PDB file of C-alpha atoms and ligand atoms in Angstrom:
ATOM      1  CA  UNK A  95    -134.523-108.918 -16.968  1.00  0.00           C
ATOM      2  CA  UNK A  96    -135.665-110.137 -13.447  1.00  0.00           C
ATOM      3  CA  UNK A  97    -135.024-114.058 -12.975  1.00  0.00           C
ATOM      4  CA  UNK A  98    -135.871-115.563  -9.830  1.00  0.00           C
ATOM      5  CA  UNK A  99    -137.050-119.151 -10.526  1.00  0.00           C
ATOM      6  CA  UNK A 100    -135.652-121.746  -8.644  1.00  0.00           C
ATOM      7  CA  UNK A 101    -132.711-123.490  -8.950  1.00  0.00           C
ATOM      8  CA  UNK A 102    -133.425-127.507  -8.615  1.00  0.00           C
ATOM      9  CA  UNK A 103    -130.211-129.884  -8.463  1.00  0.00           C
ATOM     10  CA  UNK A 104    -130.970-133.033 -10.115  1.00  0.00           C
ATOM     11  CA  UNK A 105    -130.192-136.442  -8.218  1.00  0.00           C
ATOM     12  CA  UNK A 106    -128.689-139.178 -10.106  1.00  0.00           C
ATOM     13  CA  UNK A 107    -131.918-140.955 -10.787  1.00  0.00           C
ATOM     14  CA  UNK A 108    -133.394-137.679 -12.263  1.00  0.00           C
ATOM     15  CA  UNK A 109    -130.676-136.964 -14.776  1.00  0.00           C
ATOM     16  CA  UNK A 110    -131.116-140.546 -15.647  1.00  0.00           C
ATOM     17  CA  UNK A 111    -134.818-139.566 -16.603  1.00  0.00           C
ATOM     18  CA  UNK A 112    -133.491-136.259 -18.480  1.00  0.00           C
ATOM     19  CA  UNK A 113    -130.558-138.282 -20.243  1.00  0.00           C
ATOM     20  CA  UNK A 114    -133.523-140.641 -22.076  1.00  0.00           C
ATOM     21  CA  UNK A 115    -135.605-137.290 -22.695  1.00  0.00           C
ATOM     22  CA  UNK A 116    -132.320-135.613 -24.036  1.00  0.00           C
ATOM     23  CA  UNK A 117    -131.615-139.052 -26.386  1.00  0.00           C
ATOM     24  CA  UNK A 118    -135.477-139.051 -27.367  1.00  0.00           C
ATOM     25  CA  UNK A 119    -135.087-135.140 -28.384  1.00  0.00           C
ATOM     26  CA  UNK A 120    -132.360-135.618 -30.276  1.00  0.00           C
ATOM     27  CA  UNK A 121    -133.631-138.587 -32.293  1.00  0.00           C
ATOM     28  CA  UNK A 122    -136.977-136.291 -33.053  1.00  0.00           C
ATOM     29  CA  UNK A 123    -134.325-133.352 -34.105  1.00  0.00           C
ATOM     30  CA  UNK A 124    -132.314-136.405 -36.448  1.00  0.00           C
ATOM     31  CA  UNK A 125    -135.846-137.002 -37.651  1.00  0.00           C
ATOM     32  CA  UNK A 126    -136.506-132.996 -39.078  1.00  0.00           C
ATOM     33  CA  UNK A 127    -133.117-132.787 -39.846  1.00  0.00           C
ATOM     34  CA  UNK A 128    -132.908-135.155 -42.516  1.00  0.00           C
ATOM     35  CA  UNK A 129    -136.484-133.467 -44.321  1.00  0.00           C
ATOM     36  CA  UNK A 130    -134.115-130.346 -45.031  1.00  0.00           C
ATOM     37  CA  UNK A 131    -135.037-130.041 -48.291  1.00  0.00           C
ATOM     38  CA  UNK A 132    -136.322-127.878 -50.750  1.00  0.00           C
ATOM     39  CA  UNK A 133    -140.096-127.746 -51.254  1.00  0.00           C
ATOM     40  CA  UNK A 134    -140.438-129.405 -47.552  1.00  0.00           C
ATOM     41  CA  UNK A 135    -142.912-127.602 -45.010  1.00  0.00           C
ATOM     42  CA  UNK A 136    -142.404-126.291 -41.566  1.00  0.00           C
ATOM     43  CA  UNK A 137    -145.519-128.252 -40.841  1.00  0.00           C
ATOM     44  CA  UNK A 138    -144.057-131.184 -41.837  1.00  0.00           C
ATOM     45  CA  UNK A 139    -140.966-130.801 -39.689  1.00  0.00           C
ATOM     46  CA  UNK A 140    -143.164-130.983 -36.995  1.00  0.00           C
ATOM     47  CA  UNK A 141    -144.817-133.790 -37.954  1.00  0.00           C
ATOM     48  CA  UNK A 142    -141.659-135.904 -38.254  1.00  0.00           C
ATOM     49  CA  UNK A 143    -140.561-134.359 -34.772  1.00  0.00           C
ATOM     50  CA  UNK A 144    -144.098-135.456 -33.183  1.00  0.00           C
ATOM     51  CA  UNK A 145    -143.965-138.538 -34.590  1.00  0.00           C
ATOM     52  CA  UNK A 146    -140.964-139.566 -32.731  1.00  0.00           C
ATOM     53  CA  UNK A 147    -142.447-137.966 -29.177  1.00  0.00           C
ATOM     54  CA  UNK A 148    -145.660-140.365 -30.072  1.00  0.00           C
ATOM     55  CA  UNK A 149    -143.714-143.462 -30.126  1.00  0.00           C
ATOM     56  CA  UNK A 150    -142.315-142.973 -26.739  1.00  0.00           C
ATOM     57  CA  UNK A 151    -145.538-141.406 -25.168  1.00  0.00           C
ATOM     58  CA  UNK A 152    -143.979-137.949 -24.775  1.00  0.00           C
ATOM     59  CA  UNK A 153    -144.786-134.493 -25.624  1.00  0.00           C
ATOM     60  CA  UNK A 154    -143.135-131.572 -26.557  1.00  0.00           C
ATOM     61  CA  UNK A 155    -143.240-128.734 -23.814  1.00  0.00           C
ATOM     62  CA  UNK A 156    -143.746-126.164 -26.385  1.00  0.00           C
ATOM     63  CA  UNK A 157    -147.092-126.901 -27.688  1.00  0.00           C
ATOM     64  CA  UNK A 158    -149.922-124.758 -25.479  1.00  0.00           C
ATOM     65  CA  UNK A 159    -147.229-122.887 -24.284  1.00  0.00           C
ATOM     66  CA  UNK A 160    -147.428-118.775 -23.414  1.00  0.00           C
ATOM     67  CA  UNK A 161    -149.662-116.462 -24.814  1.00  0.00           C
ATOM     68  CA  UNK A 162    -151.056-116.601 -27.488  1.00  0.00           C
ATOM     69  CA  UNK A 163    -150.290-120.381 -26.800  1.00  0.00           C
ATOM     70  CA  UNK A 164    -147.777-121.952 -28.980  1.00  0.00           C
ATOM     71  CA  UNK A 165    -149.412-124.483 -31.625  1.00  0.00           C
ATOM     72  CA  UNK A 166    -146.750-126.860 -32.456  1.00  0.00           C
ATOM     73  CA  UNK A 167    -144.206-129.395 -31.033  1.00  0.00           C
ATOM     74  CA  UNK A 168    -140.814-127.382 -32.821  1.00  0.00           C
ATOM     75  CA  UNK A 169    -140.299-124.199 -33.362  1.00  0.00           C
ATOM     76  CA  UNK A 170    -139.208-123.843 -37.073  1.00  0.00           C
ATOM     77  CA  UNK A 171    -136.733-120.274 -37.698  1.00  0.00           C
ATOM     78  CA  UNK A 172    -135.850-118.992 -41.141  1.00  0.00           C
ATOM     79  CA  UNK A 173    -132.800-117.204 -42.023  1.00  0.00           C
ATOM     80  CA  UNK A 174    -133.561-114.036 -40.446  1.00  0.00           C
ATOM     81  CA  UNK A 175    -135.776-115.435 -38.053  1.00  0.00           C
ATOM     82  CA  UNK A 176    -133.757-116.226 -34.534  1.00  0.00           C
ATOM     83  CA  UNK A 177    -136.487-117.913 -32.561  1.00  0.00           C
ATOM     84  CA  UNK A 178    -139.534-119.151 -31.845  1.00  0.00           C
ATOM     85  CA  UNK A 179    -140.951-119.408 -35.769  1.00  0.00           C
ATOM     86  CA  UNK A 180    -144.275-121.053 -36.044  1.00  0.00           C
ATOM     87  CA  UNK A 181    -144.715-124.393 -38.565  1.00  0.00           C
ATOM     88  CA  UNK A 182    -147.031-123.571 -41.415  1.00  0.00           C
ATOM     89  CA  UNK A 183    -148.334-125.957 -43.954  1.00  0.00           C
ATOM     90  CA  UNK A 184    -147.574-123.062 -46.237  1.00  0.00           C
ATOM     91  CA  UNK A 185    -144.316-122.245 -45.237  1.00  0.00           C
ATOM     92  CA  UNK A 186    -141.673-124.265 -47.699  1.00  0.00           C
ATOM     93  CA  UNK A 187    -138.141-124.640 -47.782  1.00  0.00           C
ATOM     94  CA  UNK A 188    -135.971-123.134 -50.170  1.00  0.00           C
ATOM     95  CA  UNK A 189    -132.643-124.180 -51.208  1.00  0.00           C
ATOM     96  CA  UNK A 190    -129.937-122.122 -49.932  1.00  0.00           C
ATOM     97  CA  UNK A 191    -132.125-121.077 -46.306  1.00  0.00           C
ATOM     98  CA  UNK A 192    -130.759-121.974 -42.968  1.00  0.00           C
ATOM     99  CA  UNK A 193    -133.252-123.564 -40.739  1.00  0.00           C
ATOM    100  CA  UNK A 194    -133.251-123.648 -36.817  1.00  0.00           C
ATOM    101  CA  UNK A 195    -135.324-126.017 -35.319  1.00  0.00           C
ATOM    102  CA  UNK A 196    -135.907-125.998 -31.525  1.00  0.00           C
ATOM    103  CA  UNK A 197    -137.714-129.391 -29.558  1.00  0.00           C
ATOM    104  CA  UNK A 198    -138.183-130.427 -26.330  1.00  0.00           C
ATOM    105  CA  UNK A 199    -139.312-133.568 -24.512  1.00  0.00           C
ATOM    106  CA  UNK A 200    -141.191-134.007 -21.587  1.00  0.00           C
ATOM    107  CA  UNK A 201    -140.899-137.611 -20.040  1.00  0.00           C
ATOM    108  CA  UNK A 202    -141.806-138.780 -16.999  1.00  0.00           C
ATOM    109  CA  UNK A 203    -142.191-135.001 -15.918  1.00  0.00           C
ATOM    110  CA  UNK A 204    -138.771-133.817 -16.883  1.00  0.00           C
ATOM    111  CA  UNK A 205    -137.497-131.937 -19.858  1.00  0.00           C
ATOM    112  CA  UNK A 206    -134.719-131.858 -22.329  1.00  0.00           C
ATOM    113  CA  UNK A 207    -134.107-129.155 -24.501  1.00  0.00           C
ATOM    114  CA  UNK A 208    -132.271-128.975 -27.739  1.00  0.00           C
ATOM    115  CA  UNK A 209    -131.560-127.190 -30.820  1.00  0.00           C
ATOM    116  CA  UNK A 210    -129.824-127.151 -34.371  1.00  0.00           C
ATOM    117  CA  UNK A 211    -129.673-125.361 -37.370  1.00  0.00           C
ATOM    118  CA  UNK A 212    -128.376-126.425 -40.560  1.00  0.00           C
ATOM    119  CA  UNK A 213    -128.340-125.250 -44.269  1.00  0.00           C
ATOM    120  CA  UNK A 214    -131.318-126.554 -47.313  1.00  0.00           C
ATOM    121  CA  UNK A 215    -128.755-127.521 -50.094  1.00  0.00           C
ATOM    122  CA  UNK A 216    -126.339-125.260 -50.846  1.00  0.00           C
ATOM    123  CA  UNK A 217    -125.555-122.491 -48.709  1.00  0.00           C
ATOM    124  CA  UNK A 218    -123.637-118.986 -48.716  1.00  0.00           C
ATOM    125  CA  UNK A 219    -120.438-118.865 -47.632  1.00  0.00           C
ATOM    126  CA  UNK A 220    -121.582-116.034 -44.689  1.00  0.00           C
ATOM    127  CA  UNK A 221    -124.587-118.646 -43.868  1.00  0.00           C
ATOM    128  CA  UNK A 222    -121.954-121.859 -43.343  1.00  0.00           C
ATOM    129  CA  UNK A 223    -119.705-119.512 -40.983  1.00  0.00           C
ATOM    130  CA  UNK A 224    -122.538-118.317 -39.024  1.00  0.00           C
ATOM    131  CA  UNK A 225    -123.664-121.906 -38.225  1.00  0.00           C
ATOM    132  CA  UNK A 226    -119.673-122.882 -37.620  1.00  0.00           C
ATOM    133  CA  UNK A 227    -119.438-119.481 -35.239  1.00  0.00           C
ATOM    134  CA  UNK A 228    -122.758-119.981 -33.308  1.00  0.00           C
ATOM    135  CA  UNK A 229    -122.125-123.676 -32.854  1.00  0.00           C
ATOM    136  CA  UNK A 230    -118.378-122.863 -31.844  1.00  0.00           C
ATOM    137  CA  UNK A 231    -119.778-120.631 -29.398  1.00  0.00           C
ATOM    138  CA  UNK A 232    -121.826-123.403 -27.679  1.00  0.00           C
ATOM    139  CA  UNK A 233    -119.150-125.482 -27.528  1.00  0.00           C
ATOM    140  CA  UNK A 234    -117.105-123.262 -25.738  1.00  0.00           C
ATOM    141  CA  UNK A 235    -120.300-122.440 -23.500  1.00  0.00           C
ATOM    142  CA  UNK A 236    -120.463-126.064 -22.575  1.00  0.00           C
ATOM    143  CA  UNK A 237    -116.796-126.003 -21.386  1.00  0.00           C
ATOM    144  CA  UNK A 238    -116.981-123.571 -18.864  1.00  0.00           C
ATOM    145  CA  UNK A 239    -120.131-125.860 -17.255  1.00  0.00           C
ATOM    146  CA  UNK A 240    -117.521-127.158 -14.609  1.00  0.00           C
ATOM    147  CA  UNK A 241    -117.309-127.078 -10.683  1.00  0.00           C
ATOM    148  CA  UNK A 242    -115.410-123.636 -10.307  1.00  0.00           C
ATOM    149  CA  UNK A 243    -116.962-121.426 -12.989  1.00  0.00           C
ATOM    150  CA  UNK A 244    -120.066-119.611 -12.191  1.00  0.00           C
ATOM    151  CA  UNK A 245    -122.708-118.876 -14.864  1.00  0.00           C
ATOM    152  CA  UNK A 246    -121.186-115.644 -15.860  1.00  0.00           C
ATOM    153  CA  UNK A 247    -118.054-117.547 -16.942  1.00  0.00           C
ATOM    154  CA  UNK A 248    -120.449-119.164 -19.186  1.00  0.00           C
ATOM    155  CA  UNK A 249    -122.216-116.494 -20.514  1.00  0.00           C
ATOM    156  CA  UNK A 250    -118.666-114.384 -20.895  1.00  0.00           C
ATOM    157  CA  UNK A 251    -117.129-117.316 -22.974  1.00  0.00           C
ATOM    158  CA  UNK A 252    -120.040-117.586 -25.216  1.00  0.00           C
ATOM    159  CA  UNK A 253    -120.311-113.808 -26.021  1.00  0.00           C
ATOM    160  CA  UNK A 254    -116.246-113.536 -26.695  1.00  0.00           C
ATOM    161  CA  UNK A 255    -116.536-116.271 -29.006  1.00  0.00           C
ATOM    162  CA  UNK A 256    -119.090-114.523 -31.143  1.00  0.00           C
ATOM    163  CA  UNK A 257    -117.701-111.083 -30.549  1.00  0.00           C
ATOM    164  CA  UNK A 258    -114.488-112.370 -31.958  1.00  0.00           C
ATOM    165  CA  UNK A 259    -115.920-113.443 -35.547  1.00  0.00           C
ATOM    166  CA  UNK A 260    -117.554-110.243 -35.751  1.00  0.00           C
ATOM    167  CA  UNK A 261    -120.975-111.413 -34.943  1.00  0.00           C
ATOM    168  CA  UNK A 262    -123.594-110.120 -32.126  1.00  0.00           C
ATOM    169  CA  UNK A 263    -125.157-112.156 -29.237  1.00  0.00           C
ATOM    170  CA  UNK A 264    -129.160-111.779 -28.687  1.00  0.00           C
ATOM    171  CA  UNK A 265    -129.697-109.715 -25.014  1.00  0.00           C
ATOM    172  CA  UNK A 266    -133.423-110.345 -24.951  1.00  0.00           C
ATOM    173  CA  UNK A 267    -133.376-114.695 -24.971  1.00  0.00           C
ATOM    174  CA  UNK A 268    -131.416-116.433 -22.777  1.00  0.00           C
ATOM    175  CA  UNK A 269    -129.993-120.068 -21.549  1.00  0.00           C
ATOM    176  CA  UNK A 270    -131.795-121.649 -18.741  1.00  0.00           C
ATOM    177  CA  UNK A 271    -132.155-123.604 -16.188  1.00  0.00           C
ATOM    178  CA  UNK A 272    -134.368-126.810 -17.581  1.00  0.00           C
ATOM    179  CA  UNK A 273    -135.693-130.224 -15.780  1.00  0.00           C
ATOM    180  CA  UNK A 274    -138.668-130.047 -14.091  1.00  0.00           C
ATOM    181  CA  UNK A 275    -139.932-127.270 -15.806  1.00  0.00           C
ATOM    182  CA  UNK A 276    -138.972-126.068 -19.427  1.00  0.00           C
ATOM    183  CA  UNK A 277    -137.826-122.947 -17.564  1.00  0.00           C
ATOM    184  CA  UNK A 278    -136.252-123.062 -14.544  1.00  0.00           C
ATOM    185  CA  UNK A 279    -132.912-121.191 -12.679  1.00  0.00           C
ATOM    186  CA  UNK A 280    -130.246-120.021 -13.534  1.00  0.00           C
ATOM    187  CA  UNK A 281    -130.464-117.605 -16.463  1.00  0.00           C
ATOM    188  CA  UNK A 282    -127.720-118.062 -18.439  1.00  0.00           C
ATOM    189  CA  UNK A 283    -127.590-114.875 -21.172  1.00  0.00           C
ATOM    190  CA  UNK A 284    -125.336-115.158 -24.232  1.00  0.00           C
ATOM    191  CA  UNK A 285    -123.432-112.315 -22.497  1.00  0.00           C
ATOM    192  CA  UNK A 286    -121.821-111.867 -19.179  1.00  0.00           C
ATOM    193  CA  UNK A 287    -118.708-110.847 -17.135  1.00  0.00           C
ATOM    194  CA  UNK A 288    -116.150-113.845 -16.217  1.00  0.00           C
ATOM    195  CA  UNK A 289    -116.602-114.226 -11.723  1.00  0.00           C
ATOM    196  CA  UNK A 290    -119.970-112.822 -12.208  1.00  0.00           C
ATOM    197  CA  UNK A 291    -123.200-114.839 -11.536  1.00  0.00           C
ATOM    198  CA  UNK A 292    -124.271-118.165  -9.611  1.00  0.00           C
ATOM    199  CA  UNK A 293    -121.827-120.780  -8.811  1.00  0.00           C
ATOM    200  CA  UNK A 294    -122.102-123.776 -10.563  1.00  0.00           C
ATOM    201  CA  UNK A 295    -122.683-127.215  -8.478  1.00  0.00           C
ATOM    202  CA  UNK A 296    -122.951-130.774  -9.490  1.00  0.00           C
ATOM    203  CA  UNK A 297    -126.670-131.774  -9.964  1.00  0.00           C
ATOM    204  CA  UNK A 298    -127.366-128.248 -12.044  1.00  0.00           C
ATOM    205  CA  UNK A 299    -128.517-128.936 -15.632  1.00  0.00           C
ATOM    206  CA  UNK A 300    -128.795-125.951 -17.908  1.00  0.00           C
ATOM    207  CA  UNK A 301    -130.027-125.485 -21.996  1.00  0.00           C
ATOM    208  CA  UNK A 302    -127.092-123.378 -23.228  1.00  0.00           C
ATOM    209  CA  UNK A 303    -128.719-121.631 -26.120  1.00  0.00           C
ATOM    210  CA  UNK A 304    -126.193-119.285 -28.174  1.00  0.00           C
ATOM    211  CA  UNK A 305    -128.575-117.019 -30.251  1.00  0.00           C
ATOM    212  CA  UNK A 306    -126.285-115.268 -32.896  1.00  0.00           C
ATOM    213  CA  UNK A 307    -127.202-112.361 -35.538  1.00  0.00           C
ATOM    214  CA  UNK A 308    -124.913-111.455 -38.230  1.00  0.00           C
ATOM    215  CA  UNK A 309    -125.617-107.443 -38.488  1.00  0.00           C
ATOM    216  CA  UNK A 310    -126.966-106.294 -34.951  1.00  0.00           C
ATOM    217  CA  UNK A 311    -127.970-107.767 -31.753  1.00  0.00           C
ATOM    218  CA  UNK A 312    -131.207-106.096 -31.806  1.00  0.00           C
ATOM    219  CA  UNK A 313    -134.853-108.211 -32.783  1.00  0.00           C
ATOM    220  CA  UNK A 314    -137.980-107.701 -33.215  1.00  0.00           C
ATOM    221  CA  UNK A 315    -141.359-109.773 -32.943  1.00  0.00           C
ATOM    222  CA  UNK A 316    -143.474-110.435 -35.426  1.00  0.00           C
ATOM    223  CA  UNK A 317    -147.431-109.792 -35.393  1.00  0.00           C
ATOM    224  CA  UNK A 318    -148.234-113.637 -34.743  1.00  0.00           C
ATOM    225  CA  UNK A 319    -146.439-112.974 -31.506  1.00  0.00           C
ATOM    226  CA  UNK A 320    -144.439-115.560 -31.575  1.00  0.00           C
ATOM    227  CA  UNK A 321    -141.326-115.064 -34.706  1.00  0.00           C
ATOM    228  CA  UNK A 322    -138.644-113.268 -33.410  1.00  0.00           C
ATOM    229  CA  UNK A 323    -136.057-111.826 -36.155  1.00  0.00           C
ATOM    230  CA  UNK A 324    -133.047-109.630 -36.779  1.00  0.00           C
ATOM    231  CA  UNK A 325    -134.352-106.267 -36.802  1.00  0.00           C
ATOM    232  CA  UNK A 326    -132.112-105.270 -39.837  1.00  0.00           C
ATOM    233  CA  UNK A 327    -132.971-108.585 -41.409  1.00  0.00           C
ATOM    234  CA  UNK A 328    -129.851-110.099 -41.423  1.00  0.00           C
ATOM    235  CA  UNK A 329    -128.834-114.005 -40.944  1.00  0.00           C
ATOM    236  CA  UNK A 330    -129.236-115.633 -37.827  1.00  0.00           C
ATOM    237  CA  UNK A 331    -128.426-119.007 -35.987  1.00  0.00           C
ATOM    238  CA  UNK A 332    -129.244-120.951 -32.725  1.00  0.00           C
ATOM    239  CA  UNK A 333    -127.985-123.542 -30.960  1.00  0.00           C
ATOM    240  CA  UNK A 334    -128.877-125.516 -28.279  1.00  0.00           C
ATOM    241  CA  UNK A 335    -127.841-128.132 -25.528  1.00  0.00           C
ATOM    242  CA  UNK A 336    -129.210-129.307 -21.845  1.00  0.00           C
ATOM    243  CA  UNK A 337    -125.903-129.919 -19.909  1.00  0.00           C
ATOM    244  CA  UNK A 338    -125.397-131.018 -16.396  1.00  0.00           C
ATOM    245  CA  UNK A 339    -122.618-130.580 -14.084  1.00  0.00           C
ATOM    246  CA  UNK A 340    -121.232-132.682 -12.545  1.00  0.00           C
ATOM    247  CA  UNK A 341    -118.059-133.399 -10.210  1.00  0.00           C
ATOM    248  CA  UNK A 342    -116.091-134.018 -13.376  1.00  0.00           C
ATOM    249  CA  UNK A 343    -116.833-133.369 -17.138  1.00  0.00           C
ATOM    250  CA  UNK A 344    -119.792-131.646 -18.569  1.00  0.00           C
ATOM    251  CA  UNK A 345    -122.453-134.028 -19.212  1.00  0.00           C
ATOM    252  CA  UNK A 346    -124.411-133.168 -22.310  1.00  0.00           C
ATOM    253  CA  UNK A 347    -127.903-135.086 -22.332  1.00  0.00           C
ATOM    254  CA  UNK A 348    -129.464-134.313 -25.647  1.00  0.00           C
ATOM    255  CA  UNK A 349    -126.956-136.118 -27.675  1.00  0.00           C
ATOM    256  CA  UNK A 350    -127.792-139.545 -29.243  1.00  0.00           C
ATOM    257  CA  UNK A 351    -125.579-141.508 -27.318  1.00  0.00           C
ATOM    258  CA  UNK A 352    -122.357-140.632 -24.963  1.00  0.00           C
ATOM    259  CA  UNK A 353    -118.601-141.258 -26.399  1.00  0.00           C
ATOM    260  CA  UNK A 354    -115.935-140.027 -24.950  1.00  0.00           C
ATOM    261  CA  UNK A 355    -113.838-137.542 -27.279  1.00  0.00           C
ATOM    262  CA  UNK A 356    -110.416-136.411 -27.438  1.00  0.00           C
ATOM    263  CA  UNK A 357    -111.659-132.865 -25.591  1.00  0.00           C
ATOM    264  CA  UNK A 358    -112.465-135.162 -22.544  1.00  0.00           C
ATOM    265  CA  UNK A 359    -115.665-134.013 -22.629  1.00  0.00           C
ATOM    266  CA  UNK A 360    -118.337-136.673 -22.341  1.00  0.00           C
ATOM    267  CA  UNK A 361    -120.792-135.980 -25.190  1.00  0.00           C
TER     268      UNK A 361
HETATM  269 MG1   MG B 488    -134.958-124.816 -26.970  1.00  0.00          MG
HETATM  270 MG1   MG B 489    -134.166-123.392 -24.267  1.00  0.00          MG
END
């Protein structure tokens, strides 16, 4: 895949702007998360997340976007479903489903871009280690997002920690660069070679996005041309964080507040 958008290092006073997007996104993603429940519609996850966007006069990047253009504020992804699943007034949750659910926020003409996915009730035992593994291997993303690595680093640590449980990376949807636009540089794949890829600098914020498929890496799209799912129709799982480098720690901006933890990283 060709990537050549630019790269934009943030100044202090612009990741101040993206930290209060990255807060604001999160508390819209608290918002769906706590709806998980069965009987519950995708359209009404979206509702809850625009409801929180409205109350700080933001908006979510997603809506209008591509072609055909996106509809809603979230995307809303169903078990097999990876990405980029469209909320439905129709569409209800059932116990037992996992549900990703993907937001960003635009304020003051920056973006933060998250995203979770969590189990409706009770869950399978596969389901629960698929969200542990794919949220393990953003975790271990977001500590190679240091001075000294360079993005394959990144991209190498998240695929090994996926490989390693057994479990496939997507190749076609990738990490990004994110701030002043939704998409910006670097790319940042789920796979990569360690010393491979653009250095990493202070000032460079990036949505690590590990995209992880139980049964093959392969997808497919579905005619509203928009869902993307397993193509064998096996589980799936995504998560997502906007990070910035800095000098020191890994700063992650779409958490609800920062604490330092016993990692050292700043979260
Ligand atoms: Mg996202
Ligand atoms: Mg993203």
């Amino acid at each position: 895949m060709k990537w050549a958008r630019q790269i934009h290092l943030k100044s202090p006073a612009e990741l101040a702007i993206m930290r209060e997007a990255g807060r604001i996104n999160a508390e819209a993603l608290a918002a769906v998360r706590v709806l998980l429940k069965p009987g519950v519609s995708t359209a009404d996850l979206n509702e809850a997340a625009e409801a929180v966007l409205r109350k700080y006069n933001c908006y979510s990047p997603f809506k209008g976007y591509g072609h055909p253009p996106f509809p809603a504020s979230i995307t809303v992804s169903i078990n097999a479903e990876l990405v980029h699943g469209i909320p439905k007034k129709n569409r209800k949750l059932h116990e037992g489903d996992i549900v990703s659910v993907d937001c960003g926020t635009v304020l003051d003409g920056f973006v933060a871009d998250s995203a979770f996915t969590a189990g409706v009730g009770e869950i399978s035992e596969e389901a629960r280690r698929l969200l542990e593994v794919t949220e393990g291997a953003l975790w271990a993303g977001i500590e190679k997002m240091r001075v000294g690595y360079r993005t394959g680093d990144v991209s190498a640590a998240i695929q090994k920690y996926v490989e390693d449980f057994g479990y496939h990376v997507t190749r076609e949807y990738t990490g990004h660069g994110v701030g002043r636009q939704m998409h910006e540089g670097p790319q940042v794949p789920n796979y990569g070679k360690p010393g491979t890829g653009i250095r990493l600098r202070p000032g460079m914020t990036i949505a690590l996005e590990p995209m992880v498929l139980v049964g093959t890496h392969e997808t497919r799209v579905l005619a509203d041309g928009w869902t993307v799912v397993s193509a064998d129709g096996s589980l799936t799982a995504h998560f997502e964080h906007t990070v910035a480098v800095t000098s020191g720690d890994p700063l992650i901006l779409t958490v609800p507040y920062f604490a330092e933890t016993s990692t050292g990283l700043v979260q």
